[in-house]
Coordinates of C-alpha atoms in Angstrom, one line a residue:
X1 CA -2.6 -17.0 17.6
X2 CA 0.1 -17.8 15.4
X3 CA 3.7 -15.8 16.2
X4 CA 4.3 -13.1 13.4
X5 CA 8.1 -12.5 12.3
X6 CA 7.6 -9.0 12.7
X7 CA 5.0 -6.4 12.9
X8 CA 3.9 -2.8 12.5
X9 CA 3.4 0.0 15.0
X10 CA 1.8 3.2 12.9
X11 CA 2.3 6.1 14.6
X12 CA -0.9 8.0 13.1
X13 CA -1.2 10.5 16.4
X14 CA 0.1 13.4 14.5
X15 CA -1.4 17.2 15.6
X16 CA 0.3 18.8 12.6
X17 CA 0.0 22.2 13.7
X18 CA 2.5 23.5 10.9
X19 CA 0.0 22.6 8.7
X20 CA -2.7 25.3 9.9
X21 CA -6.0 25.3 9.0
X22 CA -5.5 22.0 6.8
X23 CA -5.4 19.9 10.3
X24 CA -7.4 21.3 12.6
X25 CA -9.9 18.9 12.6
X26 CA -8.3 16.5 11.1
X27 CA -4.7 14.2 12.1
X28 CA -2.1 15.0 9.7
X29 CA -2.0 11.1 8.3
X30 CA -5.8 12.0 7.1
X31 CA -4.3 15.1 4.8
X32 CA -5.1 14.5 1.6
X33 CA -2.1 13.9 -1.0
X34 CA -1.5 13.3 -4.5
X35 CA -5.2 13.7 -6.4
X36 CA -6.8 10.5 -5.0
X37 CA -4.9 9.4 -1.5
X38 CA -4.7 10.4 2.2
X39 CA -0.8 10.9 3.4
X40 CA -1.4 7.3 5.3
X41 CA -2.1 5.5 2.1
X42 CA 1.8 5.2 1.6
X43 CA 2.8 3.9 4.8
X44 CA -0.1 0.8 5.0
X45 CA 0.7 0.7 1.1
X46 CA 4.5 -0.2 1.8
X47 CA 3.3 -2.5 4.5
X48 CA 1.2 -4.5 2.7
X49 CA 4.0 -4.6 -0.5
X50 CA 6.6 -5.6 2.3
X51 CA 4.7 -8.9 3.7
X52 CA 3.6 -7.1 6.7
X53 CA -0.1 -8.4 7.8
X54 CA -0.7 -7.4 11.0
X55 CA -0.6 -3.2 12.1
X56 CA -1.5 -1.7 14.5
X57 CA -2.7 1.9 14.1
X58 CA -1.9 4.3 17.1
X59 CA -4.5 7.0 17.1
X60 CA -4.9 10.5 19.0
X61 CA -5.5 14.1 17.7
X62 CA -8.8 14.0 15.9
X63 CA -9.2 10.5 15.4
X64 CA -12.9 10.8 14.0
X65 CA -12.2 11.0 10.3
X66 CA -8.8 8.9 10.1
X67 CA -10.6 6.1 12.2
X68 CA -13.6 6.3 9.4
X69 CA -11.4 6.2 6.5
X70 CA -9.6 3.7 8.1
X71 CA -12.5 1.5 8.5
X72 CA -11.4 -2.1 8.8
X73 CA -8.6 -2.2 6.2
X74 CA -10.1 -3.7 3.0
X75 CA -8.4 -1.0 0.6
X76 CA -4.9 -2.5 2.0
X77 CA -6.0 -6.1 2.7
X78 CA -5.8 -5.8 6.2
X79 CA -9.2 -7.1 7.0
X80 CA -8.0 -10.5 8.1
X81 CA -8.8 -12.7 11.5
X82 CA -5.4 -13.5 12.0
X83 CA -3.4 -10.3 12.9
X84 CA -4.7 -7.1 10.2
X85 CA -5.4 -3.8 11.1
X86 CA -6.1 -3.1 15.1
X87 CA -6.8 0.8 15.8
X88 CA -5.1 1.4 18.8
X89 CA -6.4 4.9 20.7
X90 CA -5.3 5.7 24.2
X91 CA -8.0 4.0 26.9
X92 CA -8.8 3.7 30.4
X93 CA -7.1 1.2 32.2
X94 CA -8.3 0.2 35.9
X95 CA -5.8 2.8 37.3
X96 CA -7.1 5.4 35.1
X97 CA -6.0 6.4 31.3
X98 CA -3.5 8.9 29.9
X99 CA -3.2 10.3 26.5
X100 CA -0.1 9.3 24.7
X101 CA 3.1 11.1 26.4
X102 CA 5.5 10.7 23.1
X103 CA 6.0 8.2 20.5
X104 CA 7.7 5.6 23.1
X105 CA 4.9 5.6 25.7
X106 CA 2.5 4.9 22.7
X107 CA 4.5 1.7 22.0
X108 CA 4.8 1.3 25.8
X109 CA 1.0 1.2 26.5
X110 CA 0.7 -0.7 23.8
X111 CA 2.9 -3.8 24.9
X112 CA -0.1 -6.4 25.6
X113 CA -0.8 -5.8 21.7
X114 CA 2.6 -6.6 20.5
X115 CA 2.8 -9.7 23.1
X116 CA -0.3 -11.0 21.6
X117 CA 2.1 -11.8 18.5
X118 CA 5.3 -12.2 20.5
X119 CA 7.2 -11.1 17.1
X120 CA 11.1 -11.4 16.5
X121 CA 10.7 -8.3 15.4
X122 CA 8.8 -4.8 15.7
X123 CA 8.6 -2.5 12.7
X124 CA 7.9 1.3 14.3
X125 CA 7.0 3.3 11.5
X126 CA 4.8 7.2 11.2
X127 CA 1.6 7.9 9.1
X128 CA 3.1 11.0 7.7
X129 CA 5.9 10.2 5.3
X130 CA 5.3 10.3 1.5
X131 CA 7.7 7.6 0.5
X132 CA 7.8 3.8 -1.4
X133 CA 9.8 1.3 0.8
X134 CA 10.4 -2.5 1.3
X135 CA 10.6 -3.1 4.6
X136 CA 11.5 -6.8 3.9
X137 CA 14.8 -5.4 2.4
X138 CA 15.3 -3.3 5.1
X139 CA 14.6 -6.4 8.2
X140 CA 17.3 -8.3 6.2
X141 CA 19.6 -5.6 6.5
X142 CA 18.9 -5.8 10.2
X143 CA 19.7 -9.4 10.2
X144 CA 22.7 -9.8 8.6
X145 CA 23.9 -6.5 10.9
X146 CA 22.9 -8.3 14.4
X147 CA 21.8 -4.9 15.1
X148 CA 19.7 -4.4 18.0
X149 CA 17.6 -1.7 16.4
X150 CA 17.6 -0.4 12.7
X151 CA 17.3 2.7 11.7
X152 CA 16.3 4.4 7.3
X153 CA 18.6 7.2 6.9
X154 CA 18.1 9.1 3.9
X155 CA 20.8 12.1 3.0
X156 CA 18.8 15.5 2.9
X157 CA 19.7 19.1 2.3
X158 CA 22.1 20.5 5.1
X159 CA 19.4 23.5 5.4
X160 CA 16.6 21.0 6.5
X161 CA 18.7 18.9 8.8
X162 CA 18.2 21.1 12.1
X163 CA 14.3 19.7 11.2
X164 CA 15.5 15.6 11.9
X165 CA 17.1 13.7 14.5
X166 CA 20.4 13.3 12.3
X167 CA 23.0 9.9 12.3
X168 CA 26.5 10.0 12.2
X169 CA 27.3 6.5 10.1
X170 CA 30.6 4.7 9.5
X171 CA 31.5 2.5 6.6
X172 CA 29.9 -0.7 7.7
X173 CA 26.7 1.5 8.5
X174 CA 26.7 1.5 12.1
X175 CA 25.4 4.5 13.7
X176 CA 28.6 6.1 15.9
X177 CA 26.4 9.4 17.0
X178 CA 22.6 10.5 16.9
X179 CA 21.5 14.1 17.3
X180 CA 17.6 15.2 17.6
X181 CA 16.8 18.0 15.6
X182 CA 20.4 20.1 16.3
X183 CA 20.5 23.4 16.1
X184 CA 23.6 23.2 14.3
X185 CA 23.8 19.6 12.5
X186 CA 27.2 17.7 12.0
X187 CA 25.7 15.3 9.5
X188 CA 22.8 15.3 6.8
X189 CA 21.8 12.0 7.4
X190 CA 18.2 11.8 8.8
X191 CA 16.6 9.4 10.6
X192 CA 13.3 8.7 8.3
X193 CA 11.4 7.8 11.7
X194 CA 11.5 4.0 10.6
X195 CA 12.6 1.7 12.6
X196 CA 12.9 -1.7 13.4
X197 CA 13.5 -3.4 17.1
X198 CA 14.2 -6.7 17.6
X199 CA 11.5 -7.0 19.9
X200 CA 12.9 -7.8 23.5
X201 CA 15.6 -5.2 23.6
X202 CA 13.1 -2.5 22.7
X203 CA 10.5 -3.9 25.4
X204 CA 13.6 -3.5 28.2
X205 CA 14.0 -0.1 27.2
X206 CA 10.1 0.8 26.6
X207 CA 10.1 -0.2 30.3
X208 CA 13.4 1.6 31.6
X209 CA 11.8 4.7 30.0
X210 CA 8.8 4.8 31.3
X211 CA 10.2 4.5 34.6
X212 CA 13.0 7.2 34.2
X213 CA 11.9 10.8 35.2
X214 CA 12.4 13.5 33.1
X215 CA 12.0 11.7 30.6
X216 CA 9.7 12.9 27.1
X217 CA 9.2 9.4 26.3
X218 CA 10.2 10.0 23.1
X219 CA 12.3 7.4 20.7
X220 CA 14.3 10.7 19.0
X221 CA 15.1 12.3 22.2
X222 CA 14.9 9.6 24.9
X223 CA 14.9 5.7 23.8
X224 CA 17.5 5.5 20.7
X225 CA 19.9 7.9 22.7
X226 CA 19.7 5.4 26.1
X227 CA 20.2 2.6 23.4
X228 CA 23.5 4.5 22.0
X229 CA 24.7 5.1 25.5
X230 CA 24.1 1.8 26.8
X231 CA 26.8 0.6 23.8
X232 CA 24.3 -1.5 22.0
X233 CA 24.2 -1.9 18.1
X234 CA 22.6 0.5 15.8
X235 CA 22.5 0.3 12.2
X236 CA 21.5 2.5 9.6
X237 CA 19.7 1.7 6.4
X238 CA 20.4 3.7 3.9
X239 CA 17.4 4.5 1.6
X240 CA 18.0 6.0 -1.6
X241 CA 14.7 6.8 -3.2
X242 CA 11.5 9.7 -2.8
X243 CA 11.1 10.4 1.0
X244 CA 9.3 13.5 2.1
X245 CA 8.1 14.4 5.7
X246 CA 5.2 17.0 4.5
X247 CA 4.9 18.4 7.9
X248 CA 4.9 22.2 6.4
X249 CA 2.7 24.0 4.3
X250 CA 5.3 24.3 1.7
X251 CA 6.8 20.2 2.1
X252 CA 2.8 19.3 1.4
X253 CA 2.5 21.6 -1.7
X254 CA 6.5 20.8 -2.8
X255 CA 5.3 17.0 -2.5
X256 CA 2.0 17.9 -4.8
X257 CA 4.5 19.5 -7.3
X258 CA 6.6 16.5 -7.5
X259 CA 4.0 14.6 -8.9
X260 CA 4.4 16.9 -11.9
X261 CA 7.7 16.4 -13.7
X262 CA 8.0 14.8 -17.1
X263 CA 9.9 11.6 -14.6
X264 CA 8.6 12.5 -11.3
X265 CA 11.2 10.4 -8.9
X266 CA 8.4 9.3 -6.8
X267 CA 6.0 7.3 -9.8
X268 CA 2.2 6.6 -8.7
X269 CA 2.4 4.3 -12.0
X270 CA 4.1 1.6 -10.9
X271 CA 1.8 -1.6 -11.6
X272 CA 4.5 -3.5 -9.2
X273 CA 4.0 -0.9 -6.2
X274 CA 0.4 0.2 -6.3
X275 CA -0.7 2.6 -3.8
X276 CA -4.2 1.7 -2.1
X277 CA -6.4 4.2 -1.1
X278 CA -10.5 4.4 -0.6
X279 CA -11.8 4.9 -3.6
X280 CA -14.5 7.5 -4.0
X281 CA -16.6 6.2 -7.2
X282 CA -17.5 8.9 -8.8
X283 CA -18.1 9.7 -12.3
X284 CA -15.2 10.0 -15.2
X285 CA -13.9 13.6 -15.0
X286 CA -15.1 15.8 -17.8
X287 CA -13.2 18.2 -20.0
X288 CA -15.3 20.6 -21.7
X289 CA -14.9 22.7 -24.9
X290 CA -13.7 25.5 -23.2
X291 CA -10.9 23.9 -20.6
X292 CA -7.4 23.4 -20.9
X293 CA -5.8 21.0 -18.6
X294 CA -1.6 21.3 -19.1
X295 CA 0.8 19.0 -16.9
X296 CA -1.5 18.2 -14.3
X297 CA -3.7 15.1 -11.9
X298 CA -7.1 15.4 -12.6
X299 CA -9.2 12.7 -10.6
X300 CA -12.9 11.7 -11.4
X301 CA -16.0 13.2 -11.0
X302 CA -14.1 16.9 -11.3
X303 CA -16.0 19.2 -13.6
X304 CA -13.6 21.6 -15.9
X305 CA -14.8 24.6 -17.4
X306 CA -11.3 26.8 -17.1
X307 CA -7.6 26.6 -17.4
X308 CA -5.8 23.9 -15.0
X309 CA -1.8 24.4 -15.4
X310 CA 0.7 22.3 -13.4
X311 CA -2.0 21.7 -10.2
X312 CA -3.2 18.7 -8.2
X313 CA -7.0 18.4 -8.5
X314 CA -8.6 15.8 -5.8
X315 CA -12.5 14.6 -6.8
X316 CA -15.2 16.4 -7.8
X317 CA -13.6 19.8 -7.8
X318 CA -15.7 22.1 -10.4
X319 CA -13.7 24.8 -12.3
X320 CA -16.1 27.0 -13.9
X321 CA -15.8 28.7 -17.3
X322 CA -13.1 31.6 -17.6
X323 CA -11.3 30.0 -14.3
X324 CA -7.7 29.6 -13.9
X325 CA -6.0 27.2 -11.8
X326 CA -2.2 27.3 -11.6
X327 CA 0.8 25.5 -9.5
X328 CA -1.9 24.9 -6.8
X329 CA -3.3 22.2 -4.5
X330 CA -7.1 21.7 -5.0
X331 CA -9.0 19.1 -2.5
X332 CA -12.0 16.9 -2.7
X333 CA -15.4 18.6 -4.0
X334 CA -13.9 22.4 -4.4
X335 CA -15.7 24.7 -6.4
X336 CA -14.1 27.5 -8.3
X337 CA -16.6 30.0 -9.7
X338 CA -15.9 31.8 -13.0
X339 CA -13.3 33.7 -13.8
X340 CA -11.6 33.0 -10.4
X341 CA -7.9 32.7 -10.5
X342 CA -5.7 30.7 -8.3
X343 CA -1.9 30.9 -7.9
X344 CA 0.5 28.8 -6.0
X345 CA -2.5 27.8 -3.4
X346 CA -3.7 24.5 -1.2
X347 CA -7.4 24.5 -1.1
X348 CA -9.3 23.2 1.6
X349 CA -11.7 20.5 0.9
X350 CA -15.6 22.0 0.3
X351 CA -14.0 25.6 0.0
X352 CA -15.9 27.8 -2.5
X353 CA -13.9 30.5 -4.4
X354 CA -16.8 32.8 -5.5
X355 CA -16.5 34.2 -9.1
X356 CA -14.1 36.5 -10.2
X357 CA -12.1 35.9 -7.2
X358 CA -7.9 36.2 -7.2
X359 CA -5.9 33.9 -4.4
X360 CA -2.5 34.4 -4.5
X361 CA 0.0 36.4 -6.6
X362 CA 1.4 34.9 -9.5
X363 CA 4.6 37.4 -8.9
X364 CA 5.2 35.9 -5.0
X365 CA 6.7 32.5 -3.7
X366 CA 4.4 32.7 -1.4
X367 CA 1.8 29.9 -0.7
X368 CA -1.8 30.8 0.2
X369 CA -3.9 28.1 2.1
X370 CA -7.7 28.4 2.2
X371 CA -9.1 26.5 4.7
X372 CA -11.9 23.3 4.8
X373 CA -14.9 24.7 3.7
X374 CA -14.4 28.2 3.6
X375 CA -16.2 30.9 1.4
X376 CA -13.9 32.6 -0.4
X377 CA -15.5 36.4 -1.1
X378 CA -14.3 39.1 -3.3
X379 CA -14.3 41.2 -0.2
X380 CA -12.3 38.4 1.7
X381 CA -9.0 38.8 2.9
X382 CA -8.4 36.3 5.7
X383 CA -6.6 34.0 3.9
X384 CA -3.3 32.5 5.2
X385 CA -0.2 33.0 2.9
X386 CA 3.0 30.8 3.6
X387 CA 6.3 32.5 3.0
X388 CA 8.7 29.8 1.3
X389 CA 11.6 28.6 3.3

């Protein structure tokens, strides 16, 4: 097997309990985004636009229906012989198995799969980021540093930087102090969880920390602040475009919403930076006499009888006639019975909103999340609204 420059570790593992209902069968990298995609599209997207060809996929909260879509990586031309996509789950060794401890000790038990390649180079990136990046551009970077690990930095808003392990950077972007998640932050630049290690510094430390006690095994908390300690050199790479960890309830509808502008800043039209996704082949969405679809992403096989204003509506959702659908979230094969009206709302995919039904309140900020499959009654009050931040 050929040696690769550089490779990917995907951290797909993610619980994302703040996302409620919408994950609790499901990982968070599986949560559908943007009308057509899953949030994981993006990640093996930028991959496959970087040069990247071989990725390995480290799986663990409710693999089933990422592992599915996954498949063997067609949509993302990863279904090659010579390095593609590898799912890598936790497994049984002769001394017995252990679930993942924390995103080191995924890479750690994963070290014979990296070796296999014996790259230059490993790229550790997460399945839950909304974002377009080169990571060509960013490996040069890394290069012409002589860093021993890389890290994206993106500014963000100082109210959200107590949510990311934050950098303190100089003016030849070297990282002087790193922070994870601080109560009370010194610096709004966050660490965009992508990384890249040249290989056999980060294998030294992979093995140091799985030895150390007390240790979460985690590259935030644990790995990059041994690294800083030990004097080594870590760079930053700034990143100046869209980035968005939707983690939260209200960071997965804000994304949705994004899409919306006149000149959203993160573009799905870019011929040059295509984002691959299954497709689900259904018919051409139809428009009937009495809808009205203003300012919004309609994908096919949806059925529109209603009013759809500024709102995300994944396949085969079915608005019926006197519906109205505003600022929300709708998922794959949703039916909205007539004269329902939703406000400022994620719907869960295979929900039924029964006619004449009201979710949400166009006069609150609040978001209300209906979950997968759910039956919506007029009677029903068990929905889950999100206060905004």
């Amino acid at each position: 097997m050929g040696r690769k420059e550089m490779i990917a570790m995907l951290l797909a593992g993610g619980e994302g309990k703040r996302l409620g209902v919408l994950t609790k069968d499901l990982a968070k990298p599986a949560v559908y985004f943007g009308g057509k995609y899953r949030i994981i599209d993006f990640t093996l997207s930028n991959c496959v636009h970087s040069g990247i060809d071989t990725v390995g996929v480290l799986t663990q909260y409710q693999p089933l229906e990422l592992n599915r879509y996954l498949g063997i990586g067609s949509p993302w031309g990863l279904d090659r012989q010579d390095g593609g996509m590898t799912i890598l789950p936790p497994y049984v060794k002769q001394k017995g198995g252990v679930w993942y401890k924390g995103t080191a000790n995924a890479i750690y038990q994963n070290m014979p799969y990296i070796e296999r390649y014996n790259p230059e180079y490993v790229l550790v990136i997460s399945g839950d980021h909304i974002y377009k990046m080169d990571y060509d551009l960013m490996l040069q970077h890394h290069k012409r540093s002589g860093a021993d690990v890389t890290i994206a930095g993106i500014e963000v808003p100082w109210k959200e930087a107590s949510r990311f392990g934050v950098m303190h950077v100089d003016d030849e972007d070297r990282i002087t102090a790193f922070e994870e998640k601080p109560k009370n932050p010194t610096s709004n630049i966050a660490s965009m969880g992508v990384y890249i290690f040249t290989w056999k510094t980060l294998q030294k430390y992979l093995i140091y920390d799985e030895a150390r006690r007390g240790s979460s095994h985690d590259f935030g908390k644990d790995v990059i602040p041994a690294m800083m300690n030990s004097g080594l050199h870590l760079a930053c790479y700034p990143f100046k475009g869209y980035w968005k960890d939707v983690g939260t309830i209200e960071s997965l509808w804000e994304a949705n919403m994004d899409l919306l502008t006149d000149k959203p800043s993160l573009c799905l039209y870019d011929p040059n930076w295509r984002i691959y996704s299954v497709s689900p082949n259904r018919p051409a969405q139809l428009t009937t006499m009495t809808a009205e679809v203003t300012a919004s992403c309609v994908n096919e096989g949806c059925m529109l009888e209603g009013i759809v204003d500024h709102s995300v509506l994944f396949c085969g959702v079915h608005a019926e006639q006197g519906s109205y659908i505003s600022e929300s979230v709708i998922m794959p094969g949703v039916r909205i019975g007539a004269g329902a009206r939703v406000y400022r709302a994620i719907i869960g995919e295979g929900a039924v909103i029964q006619a004449g039904v009201t979710i949400g309140d166009p006069a609150s900020d609040a978001i209300t999340v209906v979950a997968v499959d759910q039956y919506v009654a007029a009677d029903d009050h068990q929905l889950l609204e999100v206060e905004p931040l």
